Coordinates of C-alpha atoms in Angstrom, one line a residue:
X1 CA -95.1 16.2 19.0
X2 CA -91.7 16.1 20.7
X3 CA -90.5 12.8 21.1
X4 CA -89.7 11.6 25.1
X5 CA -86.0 10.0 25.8
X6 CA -85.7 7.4 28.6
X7 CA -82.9 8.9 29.8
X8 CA -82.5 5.8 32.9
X9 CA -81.8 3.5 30.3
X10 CA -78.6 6.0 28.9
X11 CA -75.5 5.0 31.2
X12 CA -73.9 7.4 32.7
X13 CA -70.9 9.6 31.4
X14 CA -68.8 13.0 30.5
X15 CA -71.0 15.8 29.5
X16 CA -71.8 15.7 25.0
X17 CA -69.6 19.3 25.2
X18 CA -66.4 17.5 26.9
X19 CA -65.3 15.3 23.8
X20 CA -66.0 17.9 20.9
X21 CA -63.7 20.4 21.7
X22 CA -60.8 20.4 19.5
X23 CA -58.2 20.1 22.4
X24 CA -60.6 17.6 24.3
X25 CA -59.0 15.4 26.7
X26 CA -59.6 12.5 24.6
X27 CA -57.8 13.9 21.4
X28 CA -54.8 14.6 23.6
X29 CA -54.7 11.4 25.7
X30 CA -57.4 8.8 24.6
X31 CA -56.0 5.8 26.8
X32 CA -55.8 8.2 30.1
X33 CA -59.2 10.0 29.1
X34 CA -60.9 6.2 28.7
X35 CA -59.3 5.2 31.6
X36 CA -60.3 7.6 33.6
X37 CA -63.6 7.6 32.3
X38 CA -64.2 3.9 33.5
X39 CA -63.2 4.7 37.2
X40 CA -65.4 7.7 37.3
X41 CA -68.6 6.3 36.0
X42 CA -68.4 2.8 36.3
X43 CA -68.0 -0.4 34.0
X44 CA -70.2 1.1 30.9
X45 CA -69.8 4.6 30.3
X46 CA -72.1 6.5 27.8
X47 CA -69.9 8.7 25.7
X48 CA -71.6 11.3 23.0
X49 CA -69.5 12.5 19.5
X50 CA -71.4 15.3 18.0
X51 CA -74.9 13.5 17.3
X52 CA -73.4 9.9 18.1
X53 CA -73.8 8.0 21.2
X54 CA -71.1 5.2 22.0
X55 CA -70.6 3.2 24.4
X56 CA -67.3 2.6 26.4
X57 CA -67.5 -1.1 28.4
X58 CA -64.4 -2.1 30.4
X59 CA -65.9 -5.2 32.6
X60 CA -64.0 -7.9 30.9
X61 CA -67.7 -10.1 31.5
X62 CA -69.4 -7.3 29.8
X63 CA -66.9 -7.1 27.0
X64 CA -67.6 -11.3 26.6
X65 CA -71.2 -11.0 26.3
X66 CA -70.7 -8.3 23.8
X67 CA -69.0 -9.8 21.3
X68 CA -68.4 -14.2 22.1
X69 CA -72.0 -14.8 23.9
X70 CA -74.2 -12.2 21.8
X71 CA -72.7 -10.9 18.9
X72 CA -75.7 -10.6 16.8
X73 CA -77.5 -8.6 19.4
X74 CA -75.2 -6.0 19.0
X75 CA -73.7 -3.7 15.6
X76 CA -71.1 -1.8 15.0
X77 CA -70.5 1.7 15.0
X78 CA -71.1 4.5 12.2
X79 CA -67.6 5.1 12.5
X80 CA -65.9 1.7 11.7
X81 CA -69.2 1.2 8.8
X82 CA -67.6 4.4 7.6
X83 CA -64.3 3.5 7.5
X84 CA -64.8 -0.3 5.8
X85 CA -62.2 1.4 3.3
X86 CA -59.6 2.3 5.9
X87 CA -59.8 -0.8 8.2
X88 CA -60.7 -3.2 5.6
X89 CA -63.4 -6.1 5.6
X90 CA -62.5 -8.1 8.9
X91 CA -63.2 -8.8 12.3
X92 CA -63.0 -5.1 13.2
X93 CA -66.0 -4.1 10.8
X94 CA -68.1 -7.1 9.8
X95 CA -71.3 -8.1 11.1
X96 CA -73.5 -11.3 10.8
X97 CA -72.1 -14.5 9.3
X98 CA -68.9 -13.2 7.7
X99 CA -67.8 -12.0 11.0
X100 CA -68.9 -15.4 12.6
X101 CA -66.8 -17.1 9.9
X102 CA -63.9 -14.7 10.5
X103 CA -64.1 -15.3 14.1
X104 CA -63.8 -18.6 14.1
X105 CA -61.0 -18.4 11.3
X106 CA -58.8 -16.5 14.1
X107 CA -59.9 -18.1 17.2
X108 CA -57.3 -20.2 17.5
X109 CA -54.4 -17.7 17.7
X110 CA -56.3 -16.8 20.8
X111 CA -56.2 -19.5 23.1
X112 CA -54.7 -19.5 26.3
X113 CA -51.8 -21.8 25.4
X114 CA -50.9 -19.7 22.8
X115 CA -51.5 -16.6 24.4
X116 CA -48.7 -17.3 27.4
X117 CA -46.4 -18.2 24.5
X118 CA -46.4 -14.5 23.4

């Protein structure tokens, strides 16, 4: 029995074949490609590695609910699990409690006081 895809609920984005290709526009300019990628389909843009779906979100109220108002409704990707090694255990990879503690740990470098002084 073939399994059915609701496809509506899949936001919309560059064809799976754009972003494998060796020479893709994302290898050679990954800021310009995302960039333009946002204007074109709107504030979240599905994006598909190989067999991986990601997700590309650029509305900055989006981007809050993601990770300050619901961070346990959402996990990380394969890629940064992958990678723990590379990138280390912090607020880049972690998940759950640890990354609630580490969170809070570095909040305060974040606030808006702080943040004009830079």
């Amino acid at each position: 029995m073939k399994r059915s895809t609701n496809y509506s609920k899949i936001p919309p984005g560059p064809e799976p074949g754009a972003l494998s290709g060796i020479f893709s526009p994302l290898r050679r300019d990954p800021l310009n490609f995302l960039t333009n990628a946002a204007h074109q389909y709107g504030d979240v843009v599905g994006l598909r590695f190989l067999k991986y779906r990601t997700y590309l979100i650029s509305n900055p109220d989006y981007i809050e609910d993601v990770l300050v108002n619901n961070p346990r409704k959402f996990m990380k990707g394969l890629v940064l699990q992958a990678n723990k090694r590379l990138f280390g255990k912090g607020l880049l990879t972690s998940e759950g409690e640890f990354w609630i503690r580490e969170r809070r740990l570095s909040q305060p470098g974040f606030n808006r006081t702080r943040g004009a002084s830079y």
